[in-house]
Amino acid sequence: MEQQELRHWEARCIQEEPPLCRAGCPLGVDGRSFARTMAREDLAGARAILEKTMPLIGIVGRLCEAPCEQYCLRREFGGSIALGGLERLCLSSVPGRGKILRLPARPKKVRILGSGPSSLTVAFDLAKKGYPVVLLHLADGPGAWLRDLPESALPTSVLQEELARLVTLGVTFQPVADLDASLYATDAGDACYIGQDDALTPDLRTMLEAPDPMTFALAGPGLFTGGLCSVGHPYRLITDVSQGREAAVSIDRYLQGASLTASRVPLRHGQTDLFTETKDVAVKMRIVAADPANFTRQEAVAEADRCLDCQCLECVKHCVYLAEYGAYPKTYARRVYNNSAIVKGIHQANRFINSCALCGQCETLCPKNFSMAELCLDARRLMVRENRMPASAHWFALLEMRAAASETALVRHAPDKTSSQVIFFPGCQLAGIRPDQTLRLYARLRELQAETGIWLDCCGAPAHWAGREEEFSQFRDRLAGIWDSMGRPQVLTACSTCLKIFREHLPEITVASVWTLPLTTGAKGVSRPALALTDPCTSRHDPATRQAVRALLTAMGQELAPLAMSGELTECCGFGGLMEGADPALARKVTAARVAQANGVFLTYCAMCRDQLAKTGKPVLHLLDLLFADTTHPADEAPASLSARRAGRRLLKAKSLEELPTDEPWEKLSLTIAAPVAALLEERRILVDDIRQVLFHAAGGGASFEHGADGRRLASARLGEVTFWVEYRLVSESYHIERCWSHRMTIGGGGES
Amino acid sequence: MSLRFLPQDMNWICRPCREPLQPGMVELHYMGNVFKVELPVCPKCGAVLIAEELALGRMLEVEQLLEDK
């Protein structure tokens, strides 16, 4: 990924966009953090948040007219958060920290005419940056109209304190008889700011043209002005302070010889791209203070607690994987970029990249269509190209894919037919998990169209998901060749993933879902209470199939229970994108979260979803259980083991060929595997086939050990990328399997120690 | 990777050779890396025993480290 691409990705995630309050504050105060901190009753922490962005905090915090409240998302749900009142309570409750840090002194000087809020802000901002500032004020003292405010609004002591802080920052206050044109004309210094929010003489005022509205620069070099707000303006103070701040930014740029406008962010006036969902927000009325002028601490905390804490997180809220890593796509894009950029050292994000289900829910939920699937799949492809994809991440799924495409693959026309109008492609999971129902469905398809062939194979999705472009491309060519050899029939799949792969990667093939056909037989099925229908994630962009499934269910009189995230918002079962291979524990969490979304029995039309969800113990039905009463499986049936799926595919092939499965020599061995051992095999992805091969190998003179005392035996063999170990006892000609394990390392030369 | 991986129970016999296993230095290879480790070995044919706790413990850790998984 190039840095430019990273910027493109980052820009599409809006989570870091400012909330409305911050976008509506001309000083960019983080009202959201402030309110959240106040709600936790951490008033000192809340004051520290204000201090980050607010100049002259004692004054501005007390007098701020809170223009942010115009934009607050809470406004329609009980009234905007009273951020102005909260600021006042916070400042009057918590004393300031005292000293403000000042950058090292700089040589160029700043001269300020006038001492209104805008001038004091310019002085504050530039003195902090190390500029020596001289501020000229009238003889009665600095502050201009701030001096006329009642004590209740701005205590004299607070004004004096802020002025004293300016002195400690290096501001020199100089009284003058009049703020007149003579000061403007002479001794302008290196930069000069004229604050119009003070009693300037008319001759000086008439000399000042309107400044540039963004930079507050006047035509003359080094001259700036602001404080232009009229007396009756509802946001007089904060507008003048904001103008002072913008002028200070310009003066700093000017004195450093930089452009006044280059990459300068204009004020947002409440504009932000942050999206916050409000459909579940309940009205909560604004807290009415007993003393209308001031909140009590308790009232303030309650008011702050009304803050909606505006965030987008639309994707993270619904995705266990995105939530698991504690952040959101913008930072994830950075992680993926950094991971790709590392040449040497540990790639911290490999597992992260390989754990995405590639299900596309985030993209559908995101107001800007951010696709983690695209981000992660691109990263996987790069890892494969650069030969640094962890070998174990997708190992098992790829083995399954290759076996389904070779050992248990089959394509043929219907018995007694020599051509196929259509061809049934059940998909390797349905074939492995429900071979009996696959045949039943095939029989029904032949009732609808006699010239229906059968094609047992894998669509290559694992290679695609694993980022193995070359292998996937070969897979695609192979599939296209087979289809061509069968006379280019229409393909009917029973798997949403196969359907998606065919549609997106083999567009020359006409393909449809079997569920779009009139499959109901009219035979009376079992009447069941309402079922929670979970759409497979690969059907997200296939409304036609989703509707066809619902039409079949309606035709059967089957009612559905509500399930929030369904249709185009549906969730992954925990297998998609090979998540399970990269992070099995996370996949279990994803599955558990999905089944927790509805009570009662689930229903799906993807065999993988059925067995994945059933792993939690939840009763789950497959659509075929409803369609064909003669081959129905119970909802609480345990998921098929990996070994059973292999065997299922073999059985299906044999039955399709109307012959017995051809036994490999090791298939004759008699094994006994107790349930806890079978569970261990499943978790460790060890097939019964693997065990048989190891034992067969050992019996033929391969590596084999025997315990000196208790009769246990150990056999091992390298099968492909993995060495398998089987611990067993031989009990009257039968192998009683006790433990199995594997490793990927290979054993090299040995010798005496 | 520490160099000694002898299981507590060393009472194993190589079935083809009928020899009790002895501690022996063995090379383990993974992704172009080589580790010399002391493991139970048949003194006659050199067959090596990898116990479950080693395969699923330190060996797996090192495999995953090398894979950057």
PDB file of N, CA, C and O in Angstrom, chain A residues 570-593:
ATOM      1  N   THR A 570     -26.839  -8.729   7.209  1.00  0.00           N
ATOM      2  CA  THR A 570     -26.611  -9.992   7.895  1.00  0.00           C
ATOM      3  C   THR A 570     -25.158 -10.150   8.361  1.00  0.00           C
ATOM      4  O   THR A 570     -24.266  -9.449   7.876  1.00  0.00           O
ATOM      5  N   GLU A 571     -24.961 -11.057   9.308  1.00  0.00           N
ATOM      6  CA  GLU A 571     -23.641 -11.225   9.913  1.00  0.00           C
ATOM      7  C   GLU A 571     -23.024 -12.556   9.543  1.00  0.00           C
ATOM      8  O   GLU A 571     -23.716 -13.508   9.241  1.00  0.00           O
ATOM      9  N   CYS A 572     -21.716 -12.591   9.684  1.00  0.00           N
ATOM     10  CA  CYS A 572     -20.977 -13.815   9.370  1.00  0.00           C
ATOM     11  C   CYS A 572     -21.168 -14.822  10.513  1.00  0.00           C
ATOM     12  O   CYS A 572     -21.335 -14.461  11.665  1.00  0.00           O
ATOM     13  N   CYS A 573     -21.114 -16.113  10.153  1.00  0.00           N
ATOM     14  CA  CYS A 573     -21.272 -17.187  11.141  1.00  0.00           C
ATOM     15  C   CYS A 573     -19.963 -17.479  11.871  1.00  0.00           C
ATOM     16  O   CYS A 573     -19.941 -18.246  12.825  1.00  0.00           O
ATOM     17  N   GLY A 574     -18.866 -16.886  11.407  1.00  0.00           N
ATOM     18  CA  GLY A 574     -17.570 -17.145  12.034  1.00  0.00           C
ATOM     19  C   GLY A 574     -16.629 -17.930  11.143  1.00  0.00           C
ATOM     20  O   GLY A 574     -15.485 -18.175  11.498  1.00  0.00           O
ATOM     21  N   PHE A 575     -17.106 -18.333   9.960  1.00  0.00           N
ATOM     22  CA  PHE A 575     -16.224 -19.068   9.044  1.00  0.00           C
ATOM     23  C   PHE A 575     -15.695 -18.192   7.911  1.00  0.00           C
ATOM     24  O   PHE A 575     -14.581 -18.381   7.429  1.00  0.00           O
ATOM     25  N   GLY A 576     -16.511 -17.196   7.518  1.00  0.00           N
ATOM     26  CA  GLY A 576     -16.197 -16.387   6.335  1.00  0.00           C
ATOM     27  C   GLY A 576     -14.781 -15.831   6.365  1.00  0.00           C
ATOM     28  O   GLY A 576     -14.233 -15.547   7.422  1.00  0.00           O
ATOM     29  N   GLY A 577     -14.210 -15.693   5.170  1.00  0.00           N
ATOM     30  CA  GLY A 577     -12.885 -15.088   5.054  1.00  0.00           C
ATOM     31  C   GLY A 577     -11.791 -15.919   5.680  1.00  0.00           C
ATOM     32  O   GLY A 577     -10.683 -15.459   5.848  1.00  0.00           O
ATOM     33  N   LEU A 578     -12.116 -17.153   6.055  1.00  0.00           N
ATOM     34  CA  LEU A 578     -11.191 -18.076   6.732  1.00  0.00           C
ATOM     35  C   LEU A 578     -10.770 -17.553   8.095  1.00  0.00           C
ATOM     36  O   LEU A 578      -9.690 -17.854   8.605  1.00  0.00           O
ATOM     37  N   MET A 579     -11.636 -16.737   8.694  1.00  0.00           N
ATOM     38  CA  MET A 579     -11.392 -16.212  10.031  1.00  0.00           C
ATOM     39  C   MET A 579     -11.063 -17.328  11.011  1.00  0.00           C
ATOM     40  O   MET A 579     -10.181 -17.206  11.859  1.00  0.00           O
ATOM     41  N   GLU A 580     -11.774 -18.442  10.854  1.00  0.00           N
ATOM     42  CA  GLU A 580     -11.618 -19.523  11.811  1.00  0.00           C
ATOM     43  C   GLU A 580     -10.201 -20.093  11.812  1.00  0.00           C
ATOM     44  O   GLU A 580      -9.690 -20.504  12.845  1.00  0.00           O
ATOM     45  N   GLY A 581      -9.589 -20.091  10.636  1.00  0.00           N
ATOM     46  CA  GLY A 581      -8.227 -20.606  10.554  1.00  0.00           C
ATOM     47  C   GLY A 581      -7.228 -19.681  11.219  1.00  0.00           C
ATOM     48  O   GLY A 581      -6.291 -20.123  11.877  1.00  0.00           O
ATOM     49  N   ALA A 582      -7.439 -18.377  11.054  1.00  0.00           N
ATOM     50  CA  ALA A 582      -6.474 -17.408  11.569  1.00  0.00           C
ATOM     51  C   ALA A 582      -6.633 -17.196  13.069  1.00  0.00           C
ATOM     52  O   ALA A 582      -5.660 -16.977  13.787  1.00  0.00           O
ATOM     53  N   ASP A 583      -7.854 -17.229  13.551  1.00  0.00           N
ATOM     54  CA  ASP A 583      -8.090 -16.956  14.962  1.00  0.00           C
ATOM     55  C   ASP A 583      -9.341 -17.705  15.441  1.00  0.00           C
ATOM     56  O   ASP A 583     -10.438 -17.143  15.499  1.00  0.00           O
ATOM     57  N   PRO A 584      -9.170 -18.985  15.781  1.00  0.00           N
ATOM     58  CA  PRO A 584     -10.335 -19.803  16.155  1.00  0.00           C
ATOM     59  C   PRO A 584     -11.112 -19.245  17.348  1.00  0.00           C
ATOM     60  O   PRO A 584     -12.340 -19.315  17.374  1.00  0.00           O
ATOM     61  N   ALA A 585     -10.407 -18.661  18.308  1.00  0.00           N
ATOM     62  CA  ALA A 585     -11.105 -18.139  19.495  1.00  0.00           C
ATOM     63  C   ALA A 585     -12.009 -16.968  19.109  1.00  0.00           C
ATOM     64  O   ALA A 585     -13.139 -16.850  19.588  1.00  0.00           O
ATOM     65  N   LEU A 586     -11.521 -16.132  18.219  1.00  0.00           N
ATOM     66  CA  LEU A 586     -12.332 -14.999  17.766  1.00  0.00           C
ATOM     67  C   LEU A 586     -13.549 -15.502  16.980  1.00  0.00           C
ATOM     68  O   LEU A 586     -14.662 -14.987  17.147  1.00  0.00           O
ATOM     69  N   ALA A 587     -13.324 -16.523  16.154  1.00  0.00           N
ATOM     70  CA  ALA A 587     -14.433 -17.080  15.381  1.00  0.00           C
ATOM     71  C   ALA A 587     -15.528 -17.597  16.322  1.00  0.00           C
ATOM     72  O   ALA A 587     -16.713 -17.411  16.064  1.00  0.00           O
ATOM     73  N   ARG A 588     -15.110 -18.205  17.430  1.00  0.00           N
ATOM     74  CA  ARG A 588     -16.115 -18.696  18.393  1.00  0.00           C
ATOM     75  C   ARG A 588     -16.922 -17.543  18.974  1.00  0.00           C
ATOM     76  O   ARG A 588     -18.126 -17.635  19.162  1.00  0.00           O
ATOM     77  N   LYS A 589     -16.247 -16.427  19.238  1.00  0.00           N
ATOM     78  CA  LYS A 589     -16.959 -15.242  19.767  1.00  0.00           C
ATOM     79  C   LYS A 589     -17.961 -14.713  18.753  1.00  0.00           C
ATOM     80  O   LYS A 589     -19.071 -14.304  19.105  1.00  0.00           O
ATOM     81  N   VAL A 590     -17.553 -14.687  17.492  1.00  0.00           N
ATOM     82  CA  VAL A 590     -18.435 -14.196  16.427  1.00  0.00           C
ATOM     83  C   VAL A 590     -19.680 -15.070  16.347  1.00  0.00           C
ATOM     84  O   VAL A 590     -20.810 -14.575  16.276  1.00  0.00           O
ATOM     85  N   THR A 591     -19.466 -16.379  16.405  1.00  0.00           N
ATOM     86  CA  THR A 591     -20.588 -17.320  16.318  1.00  0.00           C
ATOM     87  C   THR A 591     -21.526 -17.145  17.517  1.00  0.00           C
ATOM     88  O   THR A 591     -22.749 -17.092  17.358  1.00  0.00           O
ATOM     89  N   ALA A 592     -20.921 -17.023  18.700  1.00  0.00           N
ATOM     90  CA  ALA A 592     -21.732 -16.879  19.921  1.00  0.00           C
ATOM     91  C   ALA A 592     -22.553 -15.595  19.865  1.00  0.00           C
ATOM     92  O   ALA A 592     -23.723 -15.572  20.260  1.00  0.00           O
ATOM     93  N   ALA A 593     -21.946 -14.529  19.352  1.00  0.00           N
ATOM     94  CA  ALA A 593     -22.662 -13.248  19.281  1.00  0.00           C
ATOM     95  C   ALA A 593     -23.840 -13.359  18.320  1.00  0.00           C
ATOM     96  O   ALA A 593     -24.906 -12.787  18.552  1.00  0.00           O
TER      97      ALA A 593
END
